[in-house]
Amino acid sequence: MKVGVVGMGTMGAGIAQVSVTAGHETVGREVELALAERGRATIERYLGRAVEKGRMGEGERDQALGRLSLTTSLDDLDDCDLVIEAIVEELDAKRELFRELDRLTRGDAVLATNTSALSVTEIAEATQHPERVVGMHFFNPAPVLPLVEIVKAERSSDDAVQTAYDWAMAAGKQPVKCNDTPGFIVNRILIPLLNDCVRVLDEASVGPEDMDKAMTNGAGWPMGPCALVDLVGIDIHVHASEALHAKLGEPRMAPPERLVQMQAEGKLGRKSGEGFYRYD
Ligand SMILES: NC(=O)c1ccc[n+]([C@@H]2O[C@H](COP(=O)([O-])OP(=O)(O)OC[C@H]3O[C@@H](n4cnc5c(N)ncnc54)[C@H](O)[C@@H]3O)[C@@H](O)[C@H]2O)c1
């Protein structure tokens, strides 16, 4: 299968890594070549680490990297069988992109969006062929976390859903099919739960370390909620909370004031060097 990945940021680079490692010729498209190169450098670093740890041979790594090509031209995706979009989380930008992809790709290609919180149906409706549009929601970091939510939009065909599911399975992932509902499966549950944890910090006067200690030791979570929000990124979590709140209206979905404040101060978690914890 030939795969296109549009957007080579955090998620796109991870998805492209999954794709080339699974043996697919993969074209990564960015708005500027330097950004695509940055995505490739991330993949090189991760695969380099896999070689160091003995999980992958050097030849295997070189072959995987050899399957990746980079472009700024959408036209280079015209012969892809599957295109996975991982650009900014903005409905208009995604609709515009899907309109273009629908025009230039083969009619039997499946077009997938990695959106976290937008409606896959609204993205699909921008195309002339919404039956070939599905959601493929990877989790960060995409090469590490096994789950991929395969989202069936209102008019997605069973064939398109199955193609996305089979592709994820063959790439070693654990896909799960679901309907196009706000937050799909995991975020619908996890976002209000994490927001509750953040509110309890102030309500019960608990520090982040103790909150994480409580949830790992008392609820068996593999990682504490504050460490998890830092890993996800405060801005990403706030944005996803706002989107879910706008759609479902439950007060628990709204981002807690404390997170909004942290975002305004640039404390975005691991990626900025400081969130609930400091990272050097
Ligand atoms: N970060 C996460 O934890 C996470 C998890 C699951 C899903 N998502 C979703 O994945 C998508 C991407 O998120 P991210 O965190 O990787 O963002 P990011 O900002 O790291 O990357 C987005 C990239 O898309 C590029 N881009 C923008 N418009 C483009 C276009 N028209 N063509 C090609 N490239 C374009 C940008 O230059 C940028 O490099 C979003 O929809 C987000 O909601 C994110």
XYZ file of N, CA, C and O in Angstrom, residues 92-214:
492
model
N -11.901 24.273 9.429
C -11.833 24.840 8.082
C -10.607 24.339 7.335
O -10.682 24.013 6.143
N -9.463 24.271 8.031
C -8.226 23.800 7.389
C -8.380 22.340 6.967
O -7.975 21.950 5.858
N -9.000 21.542 7.811
C -9.155 20.116 7.474
C -10.155 19.948 6.328
O -9.938 19.149 5.416
N -11.238 20.700 6.367
C -12.235 20.585 5.281
C -11.619 20.987 3.936
O -11.813 20.321 2.925
N -10.844 22.050 3.956
C -10.180 22.511 2.734
C -9.233 21.422 2.199
O -9.218 21.106 1.012
N -8.467 20.831 3.118
C -7.520 19.782 2.728
C -8.257 18.564 2.152
O -7.862 18.026 1.113
N -9.315 18.148 2.794
C -10.043 16.958 2.317
C -10.711 17.211 0.970
O -10.797 16.307 0.132
N -11.155 18.449 0.759
C -11.722 18.796 -0.544
C -10.661 18.585 -1.623
O -10.929 17.992 -2.664
N -9.456 19.052 -1.339
C -8.338 18.894 -2.280
C -7.955 17.423 -2.460
O -7.759 16.954 -3.577
N -7.851 16.706 -1.344
C -7.456 15.288 -1.414
C -8.485 14.497 -2.227
O -8.141 13.619 -3.009
N -9.742 14.814 -2.031
C -10.818 14.124 -2.741
C -10.691 14.346 -4.248
O -10.920 13.450 -5.058
N -10.267 15.561 -4.605
C -10.142 15.918 -6.022
C -8.950 15.210 -6.667
O -9.032 14.746 -7.795
N -7.838 15.098 -5.921
C -6.622 14.652 -6.608
C -6.271 13.179 -6.402
O -5.451 12.647 -7.140
N -6.859 12.511 -5.397
C -6.491 11.104 -5.187
C -7.401 10.188 -6.008
O -8.462 10.610 -6.465
N -6.962 8.932 -6.152
C -7.778 7.938 -6.856
C -9.098 7.728 -6.118
O -9.154 7.837 -4.891
N -10.152 7.364 -6.838
C -11.484 7.220 -6.244
C -11.565 6.133 -5.187
O -12.431 6.183 -4.309
N -10.654 5.133 -5.256
C -10.735 4.039 -4.278
C -9.809 4.250 -3.074
O -9.709 3.382 -2.202
N -9.140 5.399 -3.028
C -8.261 5.658 -1.881
C -9.114 5.995 -0.650
O -10.165 6.614 -0.769
N -8.631 5.568 0.519
C -9.317 5.903 1.769
C -8.655 7.149 2.357
O -7.426 7.247 2.389
N -9.475 8.090 2.784
C -8.969 9.336 3.358
C -9.313 9.357 4.846
O -10.490 9.276 5.215
N -8.287 9.438 5.691
C -8.511 9.340 7.129
C -8.045 10.605 7.842
O -7.029 11.193 7.481
N -8.794 11.007 8.858
C -8.372 12.132 9.692
C -7.998 11.640 11.085
O -8.660 10.763 11.634
N -6.947 12.254 11.618
C -6.493 11.906 12.975
C -7.076 12.896 14.000
O -6.567 13.011 15.112
N -8.134 13.601 13.619
C -8.689 14.586 14.560
C -8.999 13.967 15.916
O -9.447 12.820 15.997
N -8.783 14.757 16.974
C -9.101 14.296 18.332
C -10.535 14.652 18.692
O -11.207 13.901 19.375
N -10.949 15.842 18.266
C -12.195 16.368 18.830
C -13.165 16.935 17.799
O -14.278 17.308 18.154
N -12.746 17.004 16.539
C -13.676 17.532 15.535
C -14.568 16.408 15.036
O -14.277 15.230 15.246
N -15.657 16.787 14.361
C -16.569 15.790 13.809
C -15.995 15.267 12.489
O -15.738 16.045 11.562
N -15.807 13.963 12.411
C -15.300 13.366 11.164
C -16.341 13.577 10.064
O -16.012 13.826 8.908
N -17.610 13.521 10.439
C -18.692 13.709 9.476
C -18.606 15.099 8.839
O -18.720 15.240 7.619
N -18.344 16.130 9.655
C -18.260 17.494 9.102
C -17.062 17.635 8.171
O -17.112 18.375 7.193
N -15.981 16.925 8.467
C -14.809 16.952 7.575
C -15.168 16.226 6.273
O -14.923 16.728 5.174
N -15.804 15.065 6.417
C -16.145 14.247 5.243
C -17.100 14.980 4.308
O -17.010 14.853 3.085
N -18.013 15.782 4.890
C -19.033 16.447 4.071
C -18.439 17.516 3.152
O -19.122 18.009 2.262
N -17.159 17.860 3.360
C -16.517 18.820 2.461
C -16.136 18.164 1.136
O -15.774 18.842 0.177
N -16.206 16.833 1.082
C -15.783 16.117 -0.129
C -17.008 15.694 -0.958
O -18.127 15.716 -0.464
N -16.727 15.289 -2.169
C -17.793 14.754 -3.033
C -18.043 13.276 -2.717
O -19.021 12.707 -3.179
N -17.106 12.648 -2.003
C -17.194 11.212 -1.734
C -17.013 10.918 -0.243
O -16.013 10.299 0.151
N -17.977 11.346 0.572
C -17.818 11.162 2.033
C -17.747 9.696 2.444
O -17.279 9.392 3.545
N -18.146 8.804 1.561
C -18.120 7.373 1.915
C -16.686 6.867 2.100
O -16.464 5.866 2.776
N -15.705 7.559 1.521
C -14.329 7.063 1.674
C -13.546 7.796 2.780
O -12.337 7.639 2.904
N -14.258 8.587 3.557
C -13.606 9.322 4.650
C -13.925 8.653 5.992
O -15.081 8.367 6.291
N -12.879 8.410 6.775
C -13.029 7.795 8.108
C -12.132 8.548 9.102
O -11.319 9.375 8.697
N -12.264 8.235 10.366
C -11.315 8.729 11.358
C -10.340 7.622 11.697
O -10.715 6.446 11.766
N -9.064 7.988 11.852
C -8.064 7.056 12.408
C -7.388 7.830 13.511
O -6.494 8.641 13.263
N -7.874 7.634 14.728
C -7.385 8.436 15.853
C -6.293 7.685 16.609
O -6.575 6.756 17.368
N -5.051 8.104 16.331
C -3.885 7.535 17.015
C -3.689 8.266 18.339
O -4.156 9.382 18.523
N -2.919 7.666 19.211
C -2.610 8.275 20.504
C -1.120 8.592 20.561
O -0.312 7.943 19.900
N -0.794 9.610 21.322
C 0.567 10.126 21.369
C 1.393 9.450 22.466
O 0.941 9.453 23.613
N 2.562 8.924 22.174
C 3.258 8.833 20.884
C 2.731 7.674 20.027
O 2.624 6.536 20.524
N 2.416 8.012 18.781
C 1.771 7.035 17.891
C 2.565 5.738 17.706
O 1.972 4.666 17.631
N 3.911 5.785 17.643
C 4.626 4.505 17.469
C 4.571 3.627 18.722
O 4.808 2.432 18.648
N 4.249 4.221 19.869
C 4.311 3.479 21.139
C 2.927 2.993 21.580
O 2.764 1.837 21.973
N 1.938 3.876 21.547
C 0.615 3.491 22.064
C -0.149 2.668 21.024
O -0.304 3.085 19.880
N -0.635 1.496 21.415
C -1.222 0.574 20.434
C -2.600 0.974 19.901
O -2.944 0.624 18.785
N -3.383 1.712 20.698
C -4.774 1.943 20.270
C -4.881 2.875 19.063
O -4.213 3.907 18.996
N -5.738 2.495 18.116
C -6.185 3.412 17.062
C -7.706 3.303 17.022
O -8.244 2.215 16.798
N -8.394 4.420 17.277
C -9.857 4.418 17.159
C -10.203 4.608 15.682
O -9.794 5.593 15.071
N -10.920 3.643 15.136
C -11.326 3.710 13.726
C -12.752 4.237 13.714
O -13.681 3.549 14.167
N -12.899 5.481 13.232
C -14.174 6.178 13.410
C -15.016 6.139 12.136
O -14.573 6.562 11.066
N -16.225 5.626 12.315
C -17.177 5.557 11.200
C -18.037 6.815 11.232
O -18.813 7.022 12.171
N -17.856 7.662 10.239
C -18.674 8.875 10.160
C -20.038 8.499 9.582
O -20.263 7.352 9.179
N -20.937 9.487 9.518
C -22.316 9.172 9.094
C -22.374 8.440 7.763
O -23.156 7.523 7.578
N -21.517 8.876 6.829
C -21.610 8.257 5.501
C -20.382 7.412 5.130
O -20.221 7.052 3.959
N -19.524 7.081 6.096
C -18.362 6.224 5.787
C -18.867 4.860 5.315
O -19.787 4.303 5.923
N -18.226 4.316 4.287
C -18.623 2.972 3.843
C -17.985 1.927 4.754
O -16.933 2.174 5.359
N -18.629 0.774 4.821
C -18.060 -0.319 5.622
C -16.680 -0.694 5.074
O -15.774 -1.035 5.837
N -16.525 -0.641 3.754
C -15.242 -0.995 3.133
C -14.119 -0.058 3.587
O -13.007 -0.507 3.890
N -14.422 1.233 3.603
C -13.388 2.203 4.003
C -13.004 1.982 5.467
O -11.820 2.002 5.823
N -13.997 1.740 6.308
C -13.739 1.500 7.733
C -12.874 0.249 7.890
O -11.886 0.226 8.622
N -13.229 -0.795 7.126
C -12.494 -2.054 7.235
C -11.057 -1.905 6.723
O -10.123 -2.475 7.303
N -10.879 -1.139 5.659
C -9.524 -0.912 5.120
C -8.643 -0.249 6.178
O -7.499 -0.659 6.410
N -9.200 0.764 6.838
C -8.433 1.470 7.874
C -8.139 0.521 9.048
O -7.022 0.497 9.581
N -9.121 -0.266 9.409
C -8.962 -1.211 10.521
C -7.875 -2.240 10.199
O -6.965 -2.483 10.998
N -7.972 -2.817 8.992
C -7.005 -3.854 8.596
C -5.589 -3.283 8.510
O -4.619 -3.946 8.878
N -5.496 -2.048 8.010
C -4.176 -1.416 7.893
C -3.557 -1.259 9.281
O -2.388 -1.577 9.492
N -4.363 -0.789 10.230
C -3.850 -0.588 11.589
C -3.449 -1.930 12.219
O -2.392 -2.038 12.851
N -4.276 -2.950 12.023
C -3.954 -4.291 12.554
C -2.626 -4.775 12.007
O -1.757 -5.244 12.743
N -2.479 -4.660 10.684
C -1.272 -5.163 10.022
C -0.037 -4.376 10.460
O 1.085 -4.882 10.401
N -0.243 -3.136 10.901
C 0.880 -2.319 11.377
C 1.187 -2.608 12.846
O 1.994 -1.910 13.469
N 0.508 -3.607 13.418
C 0.796 -3.997 14.797
C 0.029 -3.203 15.838
O 0.367 -3.235 17.024
N -1.001 -2.478 15.399
C -1.786 -1.684 16.339
C -2.966 -2.487 16.870
O -3.241 -3.597 16.422
N -3.692 -1.889 17.823
C -4.897 -2.505 18.381
C -6.073 -1.593 18.024
O -6.485 -0.761 18.838
N -6.594 -1.724 16.801
C -7.693 -0.833 16.412
C -9.021 -1.230 17.059
O -9.244 -2.397 17.361
N -9.864 -0.219 17.275
C -11.217 -0.437 17.801
C -12.146 0.450 16.969
O -11.848 1.632 16.780
N -13.237 -0.118 16.490
C -14.176 0.680 15.682
C -15.183 1.394 16.582
O -15.604 0.834 17.602
N -15.559 2.599 16.188
C -16.604 3.302 16.952
C -17.299 4.305 16.036
O -16.807 4.609 14.951
N -18.441 4.814 16.503
C -19.157 5.838 15.745
C -18.543 7.212 15.980
O -17.746 7.403 16.901
N -18.954 8.152 15.162
C -18.414 9.508 15.204
C -19.131 10.337 16.276
O -19.986 11.167 15.954
N -18.805 10.076 17.521
C -19.412 10.830 18.623
C -18.325 11.673 19.282
O -17.142 11.313 19.212
N -18.689 12.804 19.925
C -17.661 13.695 20.489
C -16.715 12.972 21.452
O -17.157 12.327 22.399
N -15.400 13.091 21.158
C -14.393 12.460 22.010
C -14.198 10.972 21.724
O -13.370 10.332 22.369
N -14.989 10.429 20.806
C -14.914 8.992 20.469
C -14.986 8.156 21.760
O -15.927 8.350 22.527
N -14.019 7.292 22.005
C -14.113 6.445 23.207
C -13.252 7.026 24.345
O -13.756 7.459 25.379
N -11.948 7.042 24.107
C -11.025 7.338 25.215
C -11.147 8.780 25.713
O -11.268 9.019 26.921
N -11.149 9.758 24.811
C -11.183 11.146 25.273
C -12.514 11.503 25.919
O -12.563 12.324 26.844
N -13.588 10.885 25.454
C -14.915 11.129 26.048
C -14.901 10.791 27.540
O -15.575 11.403 28.355
N -14.111 9.794 27.883
C -14.038 9.351 29.278
C -12.885 10.029 30.008
O -13.018 10.500 31.132
N -11.741 10.088 29.338
C -10.516 10.532 30.012
C -10.480 12.039 30.268
O -9.994 12.475 31.321
N -11.002 12.832 29.346
C -10.881 14.290 29.503
C -11.636 14.792 30.741
O -11.040 15.466 31.591
N -12.933 14.447 30.915
C -13.588 14.902 32.154
C -12.951 14.319 33.417
O -12.878 14.987 34.449
N -12.432 13.098 33.301
C -11.797 12.463 34.459
C -10.522 13.222 34.864
O -10.285 13.503 36.048
N -9.716 13.583 33.862
C -8.494 14.347 34.159
C -8.854 15.738 34.696
O -8.193 16.250 35.605
N -9.923 16.320 34.149
C -10.349 17.629 34.658
C -10.778 17.516 36.122
O -10.489 18.403 36.928
N -11.450 16.442 36.469
C -11.822 16.211 37.872
C -10.566 16.153 38.745
O -10.523 16.739 39.829
N -9.554 15.434 38.276
C -8.309 15.307 39.051
C -7.703 16.680 39.303
O -7.263 16.993 40.415
N -7.691 17.528 38.264
C -7.093 18.863 38.411
C -7.922 19.693 39.399
O -7.368 20.407 40.252
N -9.237 19.572 39.345
C -10.088 20.343 40.278
C -9.863 19.876 41.716
O -9.859 20.675 42.651
N -9.660 18.574 41.870
C -9.446 18.031 43.223
C -8.137 18.557 43.831
O -8.034 18.701 45.048
N -7.159 18.899 42.979
C -5.909 19.473 43.499
C -6.228 20.653 44.411
O -5.709 20.759 45.524
N -7.106 21.550 43.928
C -7.444 22.746 44.713
C -8.486 22.444 45.783
O -8.352 22.885 46.922
N -9.514 21.672 45.405
C -10.600 21.382 46.370
C -10.064 20.681 47.619
O -10.467 20.983 48.732
N -9.168 19.722 47.416
C -8.689 18.910 48.548
C -7.300 19.331 49.005
O -6.696 18.660 49.849
N -6.795 20.411 48.382
C -5.465 20.911 48.724
C -4.402 19.791 48.672
O -3.771 19.443 49.665
N -4.265 19.251 47.473
C -3.316 18.160 47.244
C -2.299 18.642 46.210
O -2.677 19.308 45.238
N -1.035 18.338 46.382
C -0.028 18.696 45.385
C -0.021 17.677 44.252
O -0.518 16.555 44.423
N 0.546 18.054 43.090
C 0.588 17.131 41.948
C 1.245 15.784 42.273
O 0.769 14.743 41.836
N 2.329 15.817 43.070
C 3.004 14.554 43.408
C 2.063 13.628 44.170
O 1.997 12.428 43.889
N 1.336 14.219 45.152
C 0.440 13.378 45.952
C -0.771 12.918 45.142
O -1.261 11.806 45.331
N -1.255 13.786 44.256
C -2.367 13.367 43.383
C -1.916 12.152 42.549
O -2.627 11.144 42.447
N -0.713 12.252 41.972
C -0.233 11.149 41.126
C 0.020 9.890 41.971
O -0.277 8.772 41.542
N 0.510 10.121 43.181
C 0.732 8.996 44.095
C -0.611 8.334 44.428
O -0.721 7.099 44.453
N -1.625 9.145 44.642
C -2.950 8.616 45.000
C -3.536 7.781 43.861
O -4.016 6.660 44.075
